[in-house]
């Protein structure tokens, strides 16, 4: 006969004895952390936000992430939010986050998903092109960097590595033979992200992402007055200006120097985003969930910048400029030459 005192009796007789003796498996409940009681440096290191900002984010997301029941010691909305923030900040495996927060891997997974979907609700609120400031103010802030006129945004693409997906796997292999999502980022001079396209597999080129975006149509139709600055991975267009590929001494060199100094804001912005949210170094989820996590991190990044949160240690990666040369548009070269001659030709 099997022992009636083990947790899972293997025969009917042991089960009867167990039932008669009313032997029940004791439920183990691990103590939950009161995250908001920790000091500020602890919160920033683990969650990338101060207590005031965590409270602010919780106020925004509370209606979307609150559990409808308290049965089974359901997590509070504060615990759900902090779990997700810890995953975004540290980028570790889900079970590592669960161990740190005293919950299971499955609980962390559900919390991250719930917070991601909630933050997507605020994408149009916090990510707005060309920004929340007046267009004139946006241009003036860019002009103060290096004297480049009429700039309303700097554009670049960045690859977020993911695990190999089970479907259309080859589409996600980028030029470095890594599976990734290619994300388009546009920012202002204050490192606020004003546009994000997070839905394209890694094999898709930066120029195609921009060409097929709604913003490209708006810029092309003159709906927005101003210029974007991009690297040589984009063709030079009337509203998207790239540097001279082989600048001549004098005005063209001065143009390129000012262009590079101004455009470096988007590289710094991407560096801040990835430094603040280490999960973006490698996402071990499906492409669909990866895109949602990227968007959630962008919204949180803008909240951090707007609220004046301290910057993490900045890690600028090597430029991801694609070496494929794209033919410039004739009218794009005309605009570039006009700026070069009128602004940098003196």
Coordinates of C-alpha atoms in Angstrom, one line a residue:
X1 CA 0.0 0.0 0.0
X2 CA 1.2 3.5 -0.8
X3 CA 2.0 5.9 2.1
X4 CA -1.2 7.9 3.0
X5 CA 0.9 10.9 4.1
X6 CA 2.5 11.8 0.8
X7 CA 1.0 14.6 -1.2
X8 CA -0.2 12.5 -4.1
X9 CA -1.3 8.9 -3.0
X10 CA -1.1 6.4 -5.8
X11 CA -3.8 4.0 -4.9
X12 CA -7.4 4.1 -3.7
X13 CA -6.8 2.7 -0.2
X14 CA -4.2 5.4 0.5
X15 CA -6.6 8.0 -0.8
X16 CA -9.4 6.8 1.6
X17 CA -7.1 6.9 4.6
X18 CA -5.9 10.3 3.6
X19 CA -9.5 11.5 3.4
X20 CA -10.5 10.0 6.7
X21 CA -7.6 11.7 8.5
X22 CA -8.4 14.9 6.7
X23 CA -4.9 15.4 5.5
X24 CA -4.7 18.5 3.4
X25 CA -1.7 19.9 1.7
X26 CA -0.6 23.1 3.4
X27 CA -0.7 26.1 1.1
X28 CA 2.5 28.0 1.0
X29 CA 2.1 31.7 0.7
X30 CA 5.2 33.8 0.2
X31 CA 5.2 37.3 1.7
X32 CA 4.5 40.0 -0.8
X33 CA 6.9 43.0 -1.1
X34 CA 5.7 46.5 -0.2
X35 CA 7.6 48.1 -3.0
X36 CA 6.6 51.6 -2.4
X37 CA 8.1 51.6 1.1
X38 CA 11.6 51.3 -0.3
X39 CA 14.0 54.3 -0.6
X40 CA 14.3 56.3 -3.8
X41 CA 17.7 54.9 -4.9
X42 CA 16.3 51.3 -4.5
X43 CA 13.2 52.2 -6.6
X44 CA 15.2 53.8 -9.4
X45 CA 17.7 51.0 -9.6
X46 CA 15.1 48.3 -9.9
X47 CA 12.1 50.1 -11.4
X48 CA 13.7 53.2 -13.2
X49 CA 11.2 55.6 -11.6
X50 CA 10.9 57.6 -8.4
X51 CA 8.1 57.0 -5.9
X52 CA 6.2 60.0 -7.2
X53 CA 6.4 58.8 -10.8
X54 CA 5.4 55.2 -10.0
X55 CA 2.4 56.7 -8.2
X56 CA 1.6 58.9 -11.2
X57 CA 1.8 55.9 -13.6
X58 CA -0.3 53.8 -11.3
X59 CA -3.0 56.5 -11.3
X60 CA -3.1 56.4 -15.1
X61 CA -3.2 52.6 -15.4
X62 CA -5.2 51.7 -12.3
X63 CA -8.6 51.3 -14.2
X64 CA -7.0 49.0 -16.8
X65 CA -4.9 46.7 -14.6
X66 CA -6.9 46.2 -11.4
X67 CA -8.0 42.7 -10.7
X68 CA -11.8 42.4 -10.4
X69 CA -11.5 40.0 -7.4
X70 CA -9.5 39.7 -4.2
X71 CA -10.0 35.9 -4.1
X72 CA -6.9 33.9 -3.7
X73 CA -4.9 36.9 -2.5
X74 CA -5.1 38.5 -5.9
X75 CA -2.3 41.0 -6.7
X76 CA -3.1 44.7 -6.2
X77 CA -2.7 47.1 -9.1
X78 CA 0.4 48.5 -7.5
X79 CA 2.0 45.1 -7.4
X80 CA 1.1 44.4 -11.0
X81 CA 2.6 47.6 -12.1
X82 CA 5.8 47.2 -10.2
X83 CA 6.3 43.7 -11.5
X84 CA 6.1 44.9 -15.0
X85 CA 8.4 47.9 -14.4
X86 CA 10.9 45.5 -12.9
X87 CA 10.8 43.3 -15.9
X88 CA 11.2 46.3 -18.3
X89 CA 14.0 47.7 -16.3
X90 CA 16.1 44.6 -15.7
X91 CA 15.4 42.6 -18.8
X92 CA 16.0 39.3 -17.0
X93 CA 14.0 36.1 -17.4
X94 CA 10.5 36.1 -16.2
X95 CA 11.2 33.6 -13.4
X96 CA 14.0 35.9 -12.1
X97 CA 11.6 38.8 -11.9
X98 CA 9.1 36.4 -10.2
X99 CA 11.7 35.3 -7.6
X100 CA 12.6 38.9 -6.9
X101 CA 8.9 39.9 -6.4
X102 CA 8.0 36.6 -4.6
X103 CA 5.5 35.4 -7.3
X104 CA 5.5 32.8 -10.0
X105 CA 6.7 33.2 -13.6
X106 CA 3.2 32.8 -14.9
X107 CA 2.0 35.7 -12.6
X108 CA 4.8 37.9 -13.9
X109 CA 3.9 37.1 -17.5
X110 CA 0.3 38.0 -16.9
X111 CA 1.3 41.3 -15.1
X112 CA 3.6 42.3 -17.9
X113 CA 1.0 41.6 -20.6
X114 CA -1.7 43.5 -18.7
X115 CA 0.5 46.6 -18.2
X116 CA 1.7 46.6 -21.8
X117 CA -1.9 46.6 -23.1
X118 CA -2.8 49.4 -20.6
X119 CA 0.2 51.5 -21.7
X120 CA -0.8 51.1 -25.4
X121 CA -4.0 53.0 -24.5
X122 CA -1.9 56.0 -23.8
X123 CA 0.3 55.9 -27.0
X124 CA -1.5 58.7 -28.7
X125 CA -1.4 60.8 -25.5
X126 CA 2.4 60.6 -24.8
X127 CA 3.8 60.0 -28.4
X128 CA 2.6 62.8 -30.6
X129 CA 4.3 64.3 -33.7
X130 CA 5.9 66.8 -33.9
X131 CA 5.5 67.1 -30.1
X132 CA 3.4 68.6 -27.4
X133 CA 5.2 72.0 -27.8
X134 CA 4.4 74.5 -30.5
X135 CA 6.2 73.7 -33.8
X136 CA 8.1 76.9 -33.6
X137 CA 9.5 75.9 -30.1
X138 CA 10.5 72.5 -31.5
X139 CA 12.4 74.1 -34.3
X140 CA 14.1 76.6 -32.0
X141 CA 15.4 73.9 -29.7
X142 CA 16.9 72.0 -32.6
X143 CA 18.4 75.2 -34.1
X144 CA 20.2 75.9 -30.8
X145 CA 22.2 72.6 -31.1
X146 CA 24.2 73.4 -34.3
X147 CA 22.3 76.1 -36.2
X148 CA 20.4 73.7 -38.5
X149 CA 17.2 75.4 -39.6
X150 CA 13.6 74.2 -39.7
X151 CA 14.1 70.8 -38.1
X152 CA 11.1 69.2 -36.3
X153 CA 12.5 65.7 -35.7
X154 CA 15.4 63.3 -36.1
X155 CA 14.7 59.8 -37.4
X156 CA 16.6 56.5 -37.1
X157 CA 15.9 52.8 -37.0
X158 CA 17.0 50.5 -34.2
X159 CA 16.9 46.7 -34.0
X160 CA 15.4 45.0 -30.9
X161 CA 16.6 41.4 -30.8
X162 CA 14.0 38.6 -30.3
X163 CA 14.0 34.9 -30.1
X164 CA 13.5 33.1 -33.5
X165 CA 9.7 33.0 -34.1
X166 CA 8.0 29.9 -35.1
X167 CA 6.4 31.5 -38.2
X168 CA 8.0 33.4 -41.0
X169 CA 11.3 33.0 -39.2
X170 CA 13.5 34.2 -42.1
X171 CA 11.7 37.6 -42.3
X172 CA 13.0 38.5 -38.9
X173 CA 16.7 37.9 -39.7
X174 CA 18.5 41.3 -40.1
X175 CA 21.7 42.1 -41.9
X176 CA 23.7 41.0 -38.8
X177 CA 22.0 37.5 -38.9
X178 CA 20.1 38.3 -35.7
X179 CA 16.3 37.9 -35.3
X180 CA 14.9 41.3 -34.5
X181 CA 12.1 43.9 -34.8
X182 CA 13.2 47.0 -36.7
X183 CA 11.8 50.0 -34.9
X184 CA 11.5 53.5 -36.3
X185 CA 12.1 56.2 -33.8
X186 CA 11.7 60.0 -34.3
X187 CA 12.5 62.4 -31.4
X188 CA 12.7 66.0 -30.6
X189 CA 15.7 67.9 -29.1
X190 CA 14.7 67.0 -25.6
X191 CA 14.9 63.3 -26.2
X192 CA 11.1 62.9 -26.2
X193 CA 10.0 60.3 -28.8
X194 CA 7.4 61.8 -31.1
X195 CA 6.9 58.9 -33.4
X196 CA 7.4 55.1 -33.2
X197 CA 6.8 52.3 -35.7
X198 CA 7.2 49.0 -33.9
X199 CA 5.7 46.3 -36.2
X200 CA 8.3 45.5 -38.9
X201 CA 10.5 42.4 -38.9
X202 CA 14.3 42.8 -38.9
X203 CA 14.8 42.2 -42.6
X204 CA 12.8 45.3 -43.6
X205 CA 14.9 48.3 -44.4
X206 CA 14.6 51.7 -42.5
X207 CA 13.7 53.5 -45.7
X208 CA 10.8 51.2 -46.4
X209 CA 9.4 51.6 -42.9
X210 CA 9.4 55.3 -43.3
X211 CA 8.1 55.2 -46.8
X212 CA 5.1 53.1 -45.8
X213 CA 4.3 55.0 -42.6
X214 CA 1.4 57.5 -42.3
X215 CA 3.8 60.2 -41.2
X216 CA 5.7 60.0 -44.6
X217 CA 2.4 60.7 -46.4
X218 CA 1.6 63.6 -44.0
X219 CA 5.1 65.1 -44.6
X220 CA 4.9 64.6 -48.3
X221 CA 1.6 66.4 -48.6
X222 CA 2.9 69.4 -46.7
X223 CA 0.5 68.8 -43.7
X224 CA 3.4 69.4 -41.3
X225 CA 5.9 72.3 -41.9
X226 CA 9.5 71.3 -41.2
X227 CA 12.3 68.9 -41.9
X228 CA 13.4 65.5 -40.6
X229 CA 17.1 64.7 -40.4
X230 CA 18.2 61.1 -41.2
X231 CA 21.3 59.2 -42.0
X232 CA 22.4 57.8 -45.3
X233 CA 20.1 54.8 -44.8
X234 CA 17.4 57.1 -46.1
X235 CA 17.2 58.8 -49.5
X236 CA 17.4 62.5 -49.4
X237 CA 13.9 64.0 -49.8
X238 CA 12.4 67.5 -49.6
X239 CA 11.2 66.8 -46.1
X240 CA 13.9 64.2 -45.0
X241 CA 17.4 65.6 -45.3
X242 CA 20.4 63.4 -45.3
X243 CA 24.1 64.4 -45.2
X244 CA 26.3 64.7 -48.3
X245 CA 27.9 61.4 -49.1
X246 CA 31.1 63.0 -50.2
X247 CA 31.2 66.6 -49.0
X248 CA 33.4 69.1 -50.6
X249 CA 35.5 71.3 -48.4
X250 CA 33.7 74.4 -47.1
X251 CA 29.9 74.8 -46.9
X252 CA 29.1 71.1 -47.5
X253 CA 31.5 70.0 -44.7
X254 CA 29.9 72.6 -42.4
X255 CA 26.5 71.3 -43.4
X256 CA 27.4 67.7 -42.6
X257 CA 28.9 68.7 -39.2
X258 CA 25.8 70.6 -38.2
X259 CA 23.6 67.8 -39.6
X260 CA 25.5 65.1 -37.6
X261 CA 25.5 67.1 -34.4
X262 CA 21.8 67.7 -34.6
X263 CA 20.9 64.2 -35.7
X264 CA 22.9 62.7 -32.9
X265 CA 19.9 63.5 -30.6
X266 CA 18.0 60.4 -32.0
X267 CA 21.0 58.2 -31.3
X268 CA 21.2 59.5 -27.8
X269 CA 17.4 59.0 -27.4
X270 CA 17.6 55.4 -28.5
X271 CA 20.5 54.9 -26.1
X272 CA 18.5 56.3 -23.2
X273 CA 15.6 54.1 -24.1
X274 CA 17.6 50.9 -24.1
X275 CA 19.6 51.9 -21.0
X276 CA 16.5 52.7 -19.1
X277 CA 14.7 49.5 -20.1
X278 CA 17.2 46.7 -20.3
X279 CA 14.5 44.2 -21.6
X280 CA 15.0 45.8 -25.0
X281 CA 18.5 44.2 -25.2
X282 CA 16.8 40.9 -26.0
X283 CA 13.1 40.0 -25.8
X284 CA 12.3 36.3 -25.3
X285 CA 8.7 36.6 -26.6
X286 CA 6.7 36.3 -29.8
X287 CA 7.1 39.2 -32.3
X288 CA 3.5 40.4 -31.5
X289 CA 4.2 40.6 -27.8
X290 CA 7.7 42.1 -28.5
X291 CA 6.1 45.0 -30.4
X292 CA 3.7 45.6 -27.5
X293 CA 6.6 45.7 -25.0
X294 CA 8.5 48.1 -27.2
X295 CA 5.6 50.5 -27.4
X296 CA 5.0 50.3 -23.7
X297 CA 8.7 51.1 -23.1
X298 CA 8.4 54.1 -25.4
X299 CA 5.4 55.5 -23.5
X300 CA 7.3 55.0 -20.2
X301 CA 10.4 56.6 -21.6
X302 CA 8.4 59.8 -22.5
X303 CA 6.8 59.8 -19.1
X304 CA 10.3 59.6 -17.5
X305 CA 11.6 62.5 -19.7
X306 CA 8.5 64.7 -19.1
X307 CA 8.6 64.1 -15.4
X308 CA 12.4 64.8 -15.2
X309 CA 13.4 61.4 -14.0
X310 CA 17.2 60.9 -13.8
X311 CA 18.9 59.3 -16.8
X312 CA 20.4 55.9 -16.4
X313 CA 24.1 55.4 -17.5
X314 CA 23.9 56.1 -21.2
X315 CA 25.2 53.4 -23.5
X316 CA 25.4 54.6 -27.1
X317 CA 25.7 51.7 -29.5
X318 CA 27.5 51.8 -32.7
X319 CA 25.4 53.5 -35.4
X320 CA 23.1 51.1 -37.2
X321 CA 23.3 52.9 -40.5
X322 CA 22.6 50.6 -43.4
X323 CA 25.4 50.6 -45.9
X324 CA 22.9 50.1 -48.8
X325 CA 23.0 53.3 -50.9
X326 CA 19.6 54.8 -51.8
X327 CA 19.3 57.1 -54.7
X328 CA 18.4 60.6 -53.6
X329 CA 15.4 62.4 -54.9
X330 CA 16.2 65.3 -57.3
X331 CA 14.0 67.7 -55.3
X332 CA 15.6 66.4 -52.1
X333 CA 19.1 67.3 -53.3
X334 CA 17.7 70.8 -54.3
X335 CA 16.5 71.5 -50.8
X336 CA 19.7 70.2 -49.3
X337 CA 21.8 72.4 -51.6
X338 CA 19.6 75.4 -50.8
X339 CA 20.1 75.0 -47.1
X340 CA 23.8 74.4 -47.6
X341 CA 24.2 77.6 -49.7
X342 CA 22.0 79.9 -47.7
X343 CA 22.9 78.8 -44.1
X344 CA 26.4 77.4 -44.3
X345 CA 27.8 79.1 -47.3
X346 CA 29.0 82.3 -45.5

